[in-house]
mmCIF file of C-alpha atoms in Angstrom:
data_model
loop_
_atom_site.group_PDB
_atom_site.id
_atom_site.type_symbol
_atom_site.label_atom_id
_atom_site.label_comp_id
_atom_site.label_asym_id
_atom_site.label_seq_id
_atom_site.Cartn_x
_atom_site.Cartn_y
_atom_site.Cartn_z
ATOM 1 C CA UNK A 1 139.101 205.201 65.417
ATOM 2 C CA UNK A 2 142.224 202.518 64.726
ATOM 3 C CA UNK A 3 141.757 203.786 60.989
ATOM 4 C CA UNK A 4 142.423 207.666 60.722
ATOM 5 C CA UNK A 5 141.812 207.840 57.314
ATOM 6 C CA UNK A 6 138.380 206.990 57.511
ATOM 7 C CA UNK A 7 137.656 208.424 61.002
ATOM 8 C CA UNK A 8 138.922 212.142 60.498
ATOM 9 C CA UNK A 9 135.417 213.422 62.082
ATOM 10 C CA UNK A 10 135.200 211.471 65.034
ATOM 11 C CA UNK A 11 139.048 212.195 65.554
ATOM 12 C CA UNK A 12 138.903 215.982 64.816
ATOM 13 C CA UNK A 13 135.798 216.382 67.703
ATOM 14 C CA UNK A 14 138.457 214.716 70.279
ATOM 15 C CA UNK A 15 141.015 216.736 69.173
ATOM 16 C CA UNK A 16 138.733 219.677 69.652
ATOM 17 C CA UNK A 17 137.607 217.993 73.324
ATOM 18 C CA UNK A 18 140.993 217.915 74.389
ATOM 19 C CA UNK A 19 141.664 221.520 72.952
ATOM 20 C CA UNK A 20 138.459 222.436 75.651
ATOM 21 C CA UNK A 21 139.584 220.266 78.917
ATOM 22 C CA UNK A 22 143.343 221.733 78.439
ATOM 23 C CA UNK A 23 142.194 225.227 79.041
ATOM 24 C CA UNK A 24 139.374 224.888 81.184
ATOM 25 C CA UNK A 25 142.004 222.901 83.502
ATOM 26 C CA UNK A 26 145.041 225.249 82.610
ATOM 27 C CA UNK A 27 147.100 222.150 81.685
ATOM 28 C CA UNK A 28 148.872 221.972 78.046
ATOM 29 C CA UNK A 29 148.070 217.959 77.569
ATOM 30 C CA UNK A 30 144.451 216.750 77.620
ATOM 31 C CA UNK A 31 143.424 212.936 76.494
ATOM 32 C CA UNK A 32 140.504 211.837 74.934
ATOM 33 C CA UNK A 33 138.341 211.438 78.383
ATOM 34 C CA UNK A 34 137.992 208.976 80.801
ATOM 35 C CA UNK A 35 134.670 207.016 81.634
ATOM 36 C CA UNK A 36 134.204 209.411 84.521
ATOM 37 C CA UNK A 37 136.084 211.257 87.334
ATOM 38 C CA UNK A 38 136.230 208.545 89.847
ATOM 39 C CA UNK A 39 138.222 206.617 87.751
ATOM 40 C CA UNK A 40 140.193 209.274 86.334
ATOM 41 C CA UNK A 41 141.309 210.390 89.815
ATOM 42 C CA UNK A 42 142.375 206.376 90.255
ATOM 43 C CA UNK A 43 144.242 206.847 87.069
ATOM 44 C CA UNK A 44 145.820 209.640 87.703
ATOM 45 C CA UNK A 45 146.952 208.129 91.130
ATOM 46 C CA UNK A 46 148.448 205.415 89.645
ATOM 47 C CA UNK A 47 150.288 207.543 86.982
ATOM 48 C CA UNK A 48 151.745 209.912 89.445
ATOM 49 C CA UNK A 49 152.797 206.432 91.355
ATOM 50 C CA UNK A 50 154.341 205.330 87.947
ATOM 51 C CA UNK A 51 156.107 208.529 87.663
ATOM 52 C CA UNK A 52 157.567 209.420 91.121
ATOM 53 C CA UNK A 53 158.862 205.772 91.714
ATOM 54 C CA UNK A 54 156.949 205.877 94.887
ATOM 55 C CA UNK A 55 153.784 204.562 96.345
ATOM 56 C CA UNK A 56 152.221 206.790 99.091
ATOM 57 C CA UNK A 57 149.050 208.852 98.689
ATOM 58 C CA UNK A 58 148.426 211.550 100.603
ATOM 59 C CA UNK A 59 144.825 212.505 99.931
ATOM 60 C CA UNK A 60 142.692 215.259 101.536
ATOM 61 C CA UNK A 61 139.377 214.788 103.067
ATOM 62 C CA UNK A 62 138.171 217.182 101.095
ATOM 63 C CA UNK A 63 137.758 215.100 98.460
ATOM 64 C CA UNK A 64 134.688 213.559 98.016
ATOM 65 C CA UNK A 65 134.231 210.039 100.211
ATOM 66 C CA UNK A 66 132.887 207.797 97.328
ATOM 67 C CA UNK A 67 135.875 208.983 95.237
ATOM 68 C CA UNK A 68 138.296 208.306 97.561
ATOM 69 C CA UNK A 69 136.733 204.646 98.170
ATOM 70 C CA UNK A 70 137.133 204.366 94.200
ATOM 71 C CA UNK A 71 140.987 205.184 94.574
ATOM 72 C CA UNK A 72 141.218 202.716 97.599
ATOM 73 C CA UNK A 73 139.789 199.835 95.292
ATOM 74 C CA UNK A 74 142.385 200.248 92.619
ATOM 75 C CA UNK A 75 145.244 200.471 95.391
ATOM 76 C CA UNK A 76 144.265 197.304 97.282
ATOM 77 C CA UNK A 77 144.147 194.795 94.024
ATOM 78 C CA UNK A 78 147.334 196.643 93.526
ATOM 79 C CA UNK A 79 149.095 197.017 97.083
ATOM 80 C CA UNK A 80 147.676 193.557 97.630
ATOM 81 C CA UNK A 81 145.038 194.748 99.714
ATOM 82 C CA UNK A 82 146.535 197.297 101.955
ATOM 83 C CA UNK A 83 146.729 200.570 100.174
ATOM 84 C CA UNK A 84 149.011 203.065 100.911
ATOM 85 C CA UNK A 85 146.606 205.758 101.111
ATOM 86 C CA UNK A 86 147.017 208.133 103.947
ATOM 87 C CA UNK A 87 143.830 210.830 104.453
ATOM 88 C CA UNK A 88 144.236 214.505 106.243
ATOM 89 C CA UNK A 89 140.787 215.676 107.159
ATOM 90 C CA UNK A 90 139.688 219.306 106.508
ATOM 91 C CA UNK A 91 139.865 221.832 108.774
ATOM 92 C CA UNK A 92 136.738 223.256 111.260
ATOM 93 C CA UNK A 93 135.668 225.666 108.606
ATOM 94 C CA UNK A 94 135.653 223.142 105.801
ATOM 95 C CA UNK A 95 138.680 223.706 104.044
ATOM 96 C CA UNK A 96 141.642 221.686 102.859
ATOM 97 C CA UNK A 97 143.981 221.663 105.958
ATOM 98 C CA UNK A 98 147.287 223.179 103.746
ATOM 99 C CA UNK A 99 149.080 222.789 107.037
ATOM 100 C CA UNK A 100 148.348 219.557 107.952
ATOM 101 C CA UNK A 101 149.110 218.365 104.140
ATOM 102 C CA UNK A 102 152.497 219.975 104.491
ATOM 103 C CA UNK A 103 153.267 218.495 107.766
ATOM 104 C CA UNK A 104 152.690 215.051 106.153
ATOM 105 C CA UNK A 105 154.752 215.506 103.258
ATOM 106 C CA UNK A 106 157.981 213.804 102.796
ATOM 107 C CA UNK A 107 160.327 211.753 100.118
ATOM 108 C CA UNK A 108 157.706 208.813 100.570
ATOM 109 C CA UNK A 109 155.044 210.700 99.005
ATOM 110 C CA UNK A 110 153.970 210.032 95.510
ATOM 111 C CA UNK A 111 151.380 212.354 95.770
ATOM 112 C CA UNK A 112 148.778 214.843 97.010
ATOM 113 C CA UNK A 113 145.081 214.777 96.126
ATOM 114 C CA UNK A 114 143.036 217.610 96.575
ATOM 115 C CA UNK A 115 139.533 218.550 96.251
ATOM 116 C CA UNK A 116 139.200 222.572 94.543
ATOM 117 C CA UNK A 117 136.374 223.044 95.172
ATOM 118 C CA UNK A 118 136.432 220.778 97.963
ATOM 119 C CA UNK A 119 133.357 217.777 98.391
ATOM 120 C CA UNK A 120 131.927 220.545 100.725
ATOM 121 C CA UNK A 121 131.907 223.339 98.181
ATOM 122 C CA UNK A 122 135.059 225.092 99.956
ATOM 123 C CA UNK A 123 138.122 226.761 97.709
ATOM 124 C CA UNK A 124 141.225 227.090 98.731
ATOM 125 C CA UNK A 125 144.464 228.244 97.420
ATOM 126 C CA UNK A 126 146.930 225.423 97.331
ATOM 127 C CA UNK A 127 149.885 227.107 95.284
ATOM 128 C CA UNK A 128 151.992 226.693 98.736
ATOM 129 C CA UNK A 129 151.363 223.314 99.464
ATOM 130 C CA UNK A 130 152.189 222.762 95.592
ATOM 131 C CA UNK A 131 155.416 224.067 95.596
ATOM 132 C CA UNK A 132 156.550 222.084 99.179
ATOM 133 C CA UNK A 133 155.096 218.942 97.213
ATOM 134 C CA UNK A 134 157.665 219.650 94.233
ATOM 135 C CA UNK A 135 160.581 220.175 96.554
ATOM 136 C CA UNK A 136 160.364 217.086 97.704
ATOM 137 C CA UNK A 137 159.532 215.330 94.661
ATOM 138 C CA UNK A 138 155.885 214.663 94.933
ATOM 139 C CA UNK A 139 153.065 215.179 92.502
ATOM 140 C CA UNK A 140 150.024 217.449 93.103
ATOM 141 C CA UNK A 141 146.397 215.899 91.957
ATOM 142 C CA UNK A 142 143.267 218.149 92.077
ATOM 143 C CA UNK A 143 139.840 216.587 91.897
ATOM 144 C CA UNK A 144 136.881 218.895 90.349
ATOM 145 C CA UNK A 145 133.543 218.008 90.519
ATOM 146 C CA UNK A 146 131.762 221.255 89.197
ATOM 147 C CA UNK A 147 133.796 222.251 86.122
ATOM 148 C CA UNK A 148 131.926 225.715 86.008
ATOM 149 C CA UNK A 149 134.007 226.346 89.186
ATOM 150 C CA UNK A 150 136.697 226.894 86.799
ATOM 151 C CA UNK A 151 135.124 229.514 84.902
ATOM 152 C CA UNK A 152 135.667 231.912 87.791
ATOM 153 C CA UNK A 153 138.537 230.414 89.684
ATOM 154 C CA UNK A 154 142.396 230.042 88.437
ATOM 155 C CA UNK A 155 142.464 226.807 87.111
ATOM 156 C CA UNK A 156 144.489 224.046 88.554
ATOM 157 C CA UNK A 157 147.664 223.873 85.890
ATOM 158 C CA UNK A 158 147.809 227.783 87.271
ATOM 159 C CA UNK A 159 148.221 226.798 90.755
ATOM 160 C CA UNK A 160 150.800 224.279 90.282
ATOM 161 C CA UNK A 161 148.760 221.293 89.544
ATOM 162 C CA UNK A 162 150.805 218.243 87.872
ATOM 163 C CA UNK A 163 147.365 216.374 87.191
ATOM 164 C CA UNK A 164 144.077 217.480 86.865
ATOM 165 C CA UNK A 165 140.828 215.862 86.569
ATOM 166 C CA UNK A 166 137.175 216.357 86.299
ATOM 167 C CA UNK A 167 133.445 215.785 85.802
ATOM 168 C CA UNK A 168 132.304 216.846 83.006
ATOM 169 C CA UNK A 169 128.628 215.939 83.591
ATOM 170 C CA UNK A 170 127.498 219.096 83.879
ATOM 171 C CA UNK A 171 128.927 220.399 80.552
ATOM 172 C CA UNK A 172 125.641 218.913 78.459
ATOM 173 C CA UNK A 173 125.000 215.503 79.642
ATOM 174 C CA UNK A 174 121.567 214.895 81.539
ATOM 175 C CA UNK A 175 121.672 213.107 85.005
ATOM 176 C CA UNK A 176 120.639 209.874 83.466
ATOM 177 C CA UNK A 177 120.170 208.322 86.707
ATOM 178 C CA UNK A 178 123.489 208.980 87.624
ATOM 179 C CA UNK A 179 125.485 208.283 84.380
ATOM 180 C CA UNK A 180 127.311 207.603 81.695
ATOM 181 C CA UNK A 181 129.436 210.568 82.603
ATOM 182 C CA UNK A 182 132.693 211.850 80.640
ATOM 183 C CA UNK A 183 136.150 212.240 82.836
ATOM 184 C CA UNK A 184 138.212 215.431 81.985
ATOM 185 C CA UNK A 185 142.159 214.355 82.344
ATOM 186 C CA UNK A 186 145.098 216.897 82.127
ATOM 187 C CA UNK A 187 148.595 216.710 82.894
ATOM 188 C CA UNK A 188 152.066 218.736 82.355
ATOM 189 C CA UNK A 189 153.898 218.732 78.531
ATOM 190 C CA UNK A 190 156.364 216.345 79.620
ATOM 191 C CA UNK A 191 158.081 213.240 77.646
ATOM 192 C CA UNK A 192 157.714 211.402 80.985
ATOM 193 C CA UNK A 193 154.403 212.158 81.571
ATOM 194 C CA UNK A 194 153.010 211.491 78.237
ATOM 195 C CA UNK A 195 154.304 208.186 78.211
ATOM 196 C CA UNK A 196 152.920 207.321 81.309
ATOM 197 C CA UNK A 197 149.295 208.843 80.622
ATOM 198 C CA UNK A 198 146.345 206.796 80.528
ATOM 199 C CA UNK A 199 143.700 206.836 77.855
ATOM 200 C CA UNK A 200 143.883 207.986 73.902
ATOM 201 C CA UNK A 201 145.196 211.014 72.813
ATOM 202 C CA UNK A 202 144.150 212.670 69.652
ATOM 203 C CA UNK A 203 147.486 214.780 67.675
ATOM 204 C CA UNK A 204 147.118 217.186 64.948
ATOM 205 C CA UNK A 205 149.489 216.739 61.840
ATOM 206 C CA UNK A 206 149.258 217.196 58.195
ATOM 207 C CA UNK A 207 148.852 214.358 55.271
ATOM 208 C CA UNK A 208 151.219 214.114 52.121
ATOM 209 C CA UNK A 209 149.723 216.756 50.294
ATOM 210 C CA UNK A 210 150.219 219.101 53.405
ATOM 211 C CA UNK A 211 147.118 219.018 54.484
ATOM 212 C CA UNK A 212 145.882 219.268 58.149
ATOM 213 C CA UNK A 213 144.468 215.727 59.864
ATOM 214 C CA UNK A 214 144.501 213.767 63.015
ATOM 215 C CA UNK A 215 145.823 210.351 64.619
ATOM 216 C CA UNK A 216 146.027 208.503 67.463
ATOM 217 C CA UNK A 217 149.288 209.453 69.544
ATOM 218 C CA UNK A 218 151.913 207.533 71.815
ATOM 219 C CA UNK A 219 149.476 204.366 70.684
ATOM 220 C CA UNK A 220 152.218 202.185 72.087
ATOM 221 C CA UNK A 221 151.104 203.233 75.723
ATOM 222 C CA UNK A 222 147.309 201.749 75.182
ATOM 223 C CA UNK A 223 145.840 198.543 75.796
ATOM 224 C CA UNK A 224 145.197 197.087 72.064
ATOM 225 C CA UNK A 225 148.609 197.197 71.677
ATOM 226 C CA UNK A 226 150.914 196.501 74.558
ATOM 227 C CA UNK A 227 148.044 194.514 76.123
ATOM 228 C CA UNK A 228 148.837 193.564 80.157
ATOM 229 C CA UNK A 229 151.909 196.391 79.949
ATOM 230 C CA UNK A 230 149.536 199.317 79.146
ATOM 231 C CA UNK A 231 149.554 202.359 81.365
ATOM 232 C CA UNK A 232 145.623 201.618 81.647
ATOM 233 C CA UNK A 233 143.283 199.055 81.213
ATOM 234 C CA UNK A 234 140.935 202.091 79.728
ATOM 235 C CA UNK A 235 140.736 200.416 76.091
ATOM 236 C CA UNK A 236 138.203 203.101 74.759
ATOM 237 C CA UNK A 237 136.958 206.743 75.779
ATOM 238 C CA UNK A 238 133.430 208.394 76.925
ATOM 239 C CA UNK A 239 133.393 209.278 73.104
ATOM 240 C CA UNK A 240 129.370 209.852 72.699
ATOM 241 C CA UNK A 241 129.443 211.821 75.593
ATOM 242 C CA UNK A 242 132.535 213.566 75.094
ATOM 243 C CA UNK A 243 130.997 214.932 71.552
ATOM 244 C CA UNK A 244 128.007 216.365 73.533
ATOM 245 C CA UNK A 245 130.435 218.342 75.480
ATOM 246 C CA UNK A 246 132.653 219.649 73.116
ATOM 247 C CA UNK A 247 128.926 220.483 71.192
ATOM 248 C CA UNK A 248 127.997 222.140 74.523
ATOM 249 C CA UNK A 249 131.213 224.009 74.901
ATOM 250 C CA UNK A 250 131.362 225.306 71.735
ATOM 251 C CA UNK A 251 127.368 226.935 72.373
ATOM 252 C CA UNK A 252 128.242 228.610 74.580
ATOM 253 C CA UNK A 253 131.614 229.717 74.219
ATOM 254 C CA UNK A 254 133.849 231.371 76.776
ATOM 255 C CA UNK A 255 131.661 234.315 77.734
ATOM 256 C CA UNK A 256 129.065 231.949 78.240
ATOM 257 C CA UNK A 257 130.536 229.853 80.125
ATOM 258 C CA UNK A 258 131.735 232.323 82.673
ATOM 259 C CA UNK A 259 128.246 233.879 82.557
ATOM 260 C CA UNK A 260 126.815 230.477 83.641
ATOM 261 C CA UNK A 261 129.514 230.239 86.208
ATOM 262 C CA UNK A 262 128.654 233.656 87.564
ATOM 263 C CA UNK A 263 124.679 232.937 87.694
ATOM 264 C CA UNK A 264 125.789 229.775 89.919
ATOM 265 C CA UNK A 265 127.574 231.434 92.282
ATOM 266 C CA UNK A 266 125.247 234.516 92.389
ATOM 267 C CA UNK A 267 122.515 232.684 93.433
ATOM 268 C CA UNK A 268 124.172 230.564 95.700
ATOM 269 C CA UNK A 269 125.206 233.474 97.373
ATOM 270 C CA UNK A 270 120.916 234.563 97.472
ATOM 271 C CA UNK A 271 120.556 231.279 98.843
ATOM 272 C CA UNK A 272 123.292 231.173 101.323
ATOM 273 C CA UNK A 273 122.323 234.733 102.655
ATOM 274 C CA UNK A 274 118.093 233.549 102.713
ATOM 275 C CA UNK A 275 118.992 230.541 105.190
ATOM 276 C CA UNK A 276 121.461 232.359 107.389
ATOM 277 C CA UNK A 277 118.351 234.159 108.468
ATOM 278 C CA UNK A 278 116.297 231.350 109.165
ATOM 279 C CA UNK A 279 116.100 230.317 113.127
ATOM 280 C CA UNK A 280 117.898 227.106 113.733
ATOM 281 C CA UNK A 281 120.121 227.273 110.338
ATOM 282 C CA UNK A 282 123.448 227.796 109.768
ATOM 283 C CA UNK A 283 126.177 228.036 107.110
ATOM 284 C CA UNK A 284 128.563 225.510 108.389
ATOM 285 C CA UNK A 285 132.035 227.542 107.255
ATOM 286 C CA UNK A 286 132.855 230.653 107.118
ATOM 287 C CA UNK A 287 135.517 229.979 103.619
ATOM 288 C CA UNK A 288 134.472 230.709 100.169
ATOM 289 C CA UNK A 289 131.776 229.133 98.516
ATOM 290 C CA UNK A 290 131.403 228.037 94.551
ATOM 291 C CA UNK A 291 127.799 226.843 94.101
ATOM 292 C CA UNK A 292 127.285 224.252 97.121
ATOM 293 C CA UNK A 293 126.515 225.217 100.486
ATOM 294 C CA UNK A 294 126.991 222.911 103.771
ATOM 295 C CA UNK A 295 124.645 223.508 106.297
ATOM 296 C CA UNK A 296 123.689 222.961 109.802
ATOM 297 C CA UNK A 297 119.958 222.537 109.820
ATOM 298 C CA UNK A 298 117.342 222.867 112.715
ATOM 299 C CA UNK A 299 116.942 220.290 114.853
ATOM 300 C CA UNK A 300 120.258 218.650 113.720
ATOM 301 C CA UNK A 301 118.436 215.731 111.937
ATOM 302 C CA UNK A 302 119.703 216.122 108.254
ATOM 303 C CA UNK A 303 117.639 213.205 107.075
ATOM 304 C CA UNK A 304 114.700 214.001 108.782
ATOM 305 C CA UNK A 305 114.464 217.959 107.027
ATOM 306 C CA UNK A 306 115.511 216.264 104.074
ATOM 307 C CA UNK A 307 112.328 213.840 104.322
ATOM 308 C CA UNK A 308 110.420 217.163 105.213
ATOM 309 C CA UNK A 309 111.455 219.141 102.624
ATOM 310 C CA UNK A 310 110.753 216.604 99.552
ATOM 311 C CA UNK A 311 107.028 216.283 101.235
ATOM 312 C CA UNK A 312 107.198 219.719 98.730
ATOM 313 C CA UNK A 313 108.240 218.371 95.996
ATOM 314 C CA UNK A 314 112.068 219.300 96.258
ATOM 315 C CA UNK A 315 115.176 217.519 96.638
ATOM 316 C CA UNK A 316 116.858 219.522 99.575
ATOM 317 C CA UNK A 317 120.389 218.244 99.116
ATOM 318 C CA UNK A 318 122.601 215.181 100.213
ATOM 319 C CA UNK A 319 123.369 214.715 103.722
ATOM 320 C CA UNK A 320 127.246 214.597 104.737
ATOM 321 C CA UNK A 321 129.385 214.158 107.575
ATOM 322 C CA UNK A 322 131.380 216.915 109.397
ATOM 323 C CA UNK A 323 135.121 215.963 109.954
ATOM 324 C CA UNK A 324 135.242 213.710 113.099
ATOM 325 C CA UNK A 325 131.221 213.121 113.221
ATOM 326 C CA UNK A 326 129.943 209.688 113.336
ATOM 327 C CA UNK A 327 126.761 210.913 111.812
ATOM 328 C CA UNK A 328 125.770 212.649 108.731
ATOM 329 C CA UNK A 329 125.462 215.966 110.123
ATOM 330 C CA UNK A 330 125.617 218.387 107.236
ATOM 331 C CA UNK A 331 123.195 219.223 104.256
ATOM 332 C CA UNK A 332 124.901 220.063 101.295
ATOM 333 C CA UNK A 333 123.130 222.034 99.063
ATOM 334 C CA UNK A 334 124.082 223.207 95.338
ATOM 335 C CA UNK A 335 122.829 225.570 93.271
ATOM 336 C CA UNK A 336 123.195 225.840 89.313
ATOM 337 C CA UNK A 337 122.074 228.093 86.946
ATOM 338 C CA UNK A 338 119.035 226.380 85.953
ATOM 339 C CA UNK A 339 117.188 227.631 89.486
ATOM 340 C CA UNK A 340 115.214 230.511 89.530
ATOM 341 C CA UNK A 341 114.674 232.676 91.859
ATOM 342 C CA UNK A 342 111.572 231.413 92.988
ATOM 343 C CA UNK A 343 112.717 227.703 93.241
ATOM 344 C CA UNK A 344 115.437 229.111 95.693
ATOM 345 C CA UNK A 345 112.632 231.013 97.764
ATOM 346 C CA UNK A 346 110.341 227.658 97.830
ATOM 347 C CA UNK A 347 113.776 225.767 99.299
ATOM 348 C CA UNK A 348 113.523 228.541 101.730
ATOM 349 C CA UNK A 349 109.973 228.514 102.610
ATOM 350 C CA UNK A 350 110.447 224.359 103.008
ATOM 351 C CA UNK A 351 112.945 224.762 105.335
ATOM 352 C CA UNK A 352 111.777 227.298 107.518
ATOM 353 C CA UNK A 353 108.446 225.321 107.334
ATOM 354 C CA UNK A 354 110.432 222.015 109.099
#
């Protein structure tokens, strides 16, 4: 929309996107979206690089394994092909390993990525590690993957988050074999930061007459205008499929949305209390839970029960390595409010069947 006065519509629905991603991520300054939340975590990376001068990454293994490879590609064109990424594996139960993250933190440090909730479902509180971060001058990232999460937890801006991104897949867009998706971006109200933050940005002001309308903001940072100097090579946003969220959003508004984060976590706990039973199963931490569940399955064969299981017609869950495993060890297995109650006792049934 280069031409606000013919564009107020498509303009007002971004402003009303960012309005959404700012609170659901507790952080004051939203942009327009980014193409998904692999590439928003590599953008907000490089911002938080940009920002703190400095150009190590300290990133936790909680964080899911294809995203970090994303963040890896952008560092090595940039760090001319040996990234200054540095990764801290979670702890036995799952978690982000606060301790180990602390440990590793210094004045080199640009900053800390962190899963919440964590590639294997896991929350933790990371308001500690947060504040050590900003003592010595780092930045803190967060990565989330199921934004409902946040309808239940504190959001990451509350815990001391500098960035924030996430998927917003799940708020009204289909699978689509596996796309487009719509990245949710967030950062602090700072001049600094604004300048430095990738993507449009949609402000609110009023006309001649006094009357309220929207522009594009901080244009100068973008790529149609300062070309190879921009702060990203993002030259558009996910605007089709940010629409369909704010569209979605605004359904079901903010009771809603907490009531669909409830049902997920409600029956994921069903779930994760129905396996525990089962011979040869296992919950694979003891931590809190959102909606996925890592297992330890009979037999230890992940693939092979997942092979088993879709003989019935269901999709068990994604296999994933446990930290220092060589082989894919785990079953993850999420849970969202469109399962009923019956779909989580056939999952059952399948597995106990194996």
């Amino acid at each position: 929309p280069y031409q606000p006065e013919v564009a107020q519509g498509t303009l007002q629905v971004i402003f009303e996107f960012q309005t959404i991603v700012s609170e659901i991520l507790g952080l004051p300054v939203a942009n327009a979206s980014m193409y998904d939340a692999s590439t928003g975590l590599a953008e907000a990376v490089l911002m938080a690089r940009r920002l703190t001068r400095r150009q190590k990454v300290l990133m936790s293994g909680g964080v899911h394994p294809q995203y970090e490879e994303t963040v890896a590609t952008y560092l090595s064109e940039i760090d001319d092909g040996k990234p200054e990424l540095s990764k801290v594996e979670v702890t036995d139960q799952l978690t982000t390993d606060l301790a180990a993250l602390e440990a590793a933190l210094d004045e080199s440090v640009a900053c800390v990525v962190i899963g919440y909730p964590s590639f294997y479902g896991t929350v933790t509180d990371f308001s500690a590690l947060a504040a050590k971060a900003k003592a010595v001058g780092a930045m803190v990232v967060t990565l989330t993957l199921e934004p409902f999460a946040l309808a239940l937890l504190e959001p990451p801006g509350a815990l001391g988050a500098d960035i924030a991104v996430a998927e917003g897949q799940a708020l009204g867009l289909p699978p689509q074999y596996g796309g487009p998706g719509v990245g949710l971006f967030a950062c602090q109200n700072d001049r600094k930061a604004l300048q430095q933050l990738p993507g449009r940005l949609v402000g609110e002001t009023v006309d001649a007459d006094g009357k309220p309308g929207y522009v594009l903001t901080l244009s100068t940072r973008e790529q149609h205008i300062r070309r190879e100097r921009a702060t990203s090579n993002i030259c558009t946003n996910s605007g089709l499929c940010a629409t369909a969220l704010t569209i979605k959003m605004c359904m079901l508004g903010k009771r809603g949305f907490v009531e669909v984060g409830e049902q997920c976590l409600a029956k994921a706990e069903y779930l994760k209390a129905a396996i525990a039973k089962l011979d040869g199963y296992a919950v694979a931490t003891d931590a809190h839970t959102f909606n996925e569940i890592p297992l330890r399955v009979r037999g230890g064969d992940v693939h092979a029960v997942v092979a088993a299981v879709a003989k019935a017609g269901i999709l068990a869950g994604v296999p994933a390595r446990s930290p220092g495993s060589t082989t894919e060890d785990l079953l993850l297995v999420a849970v969202t409010e469109k399962h009923q109650k019956s779909d989580l006792d056939r999952l059952v049934a399948a597995l106990d069947a194996v």
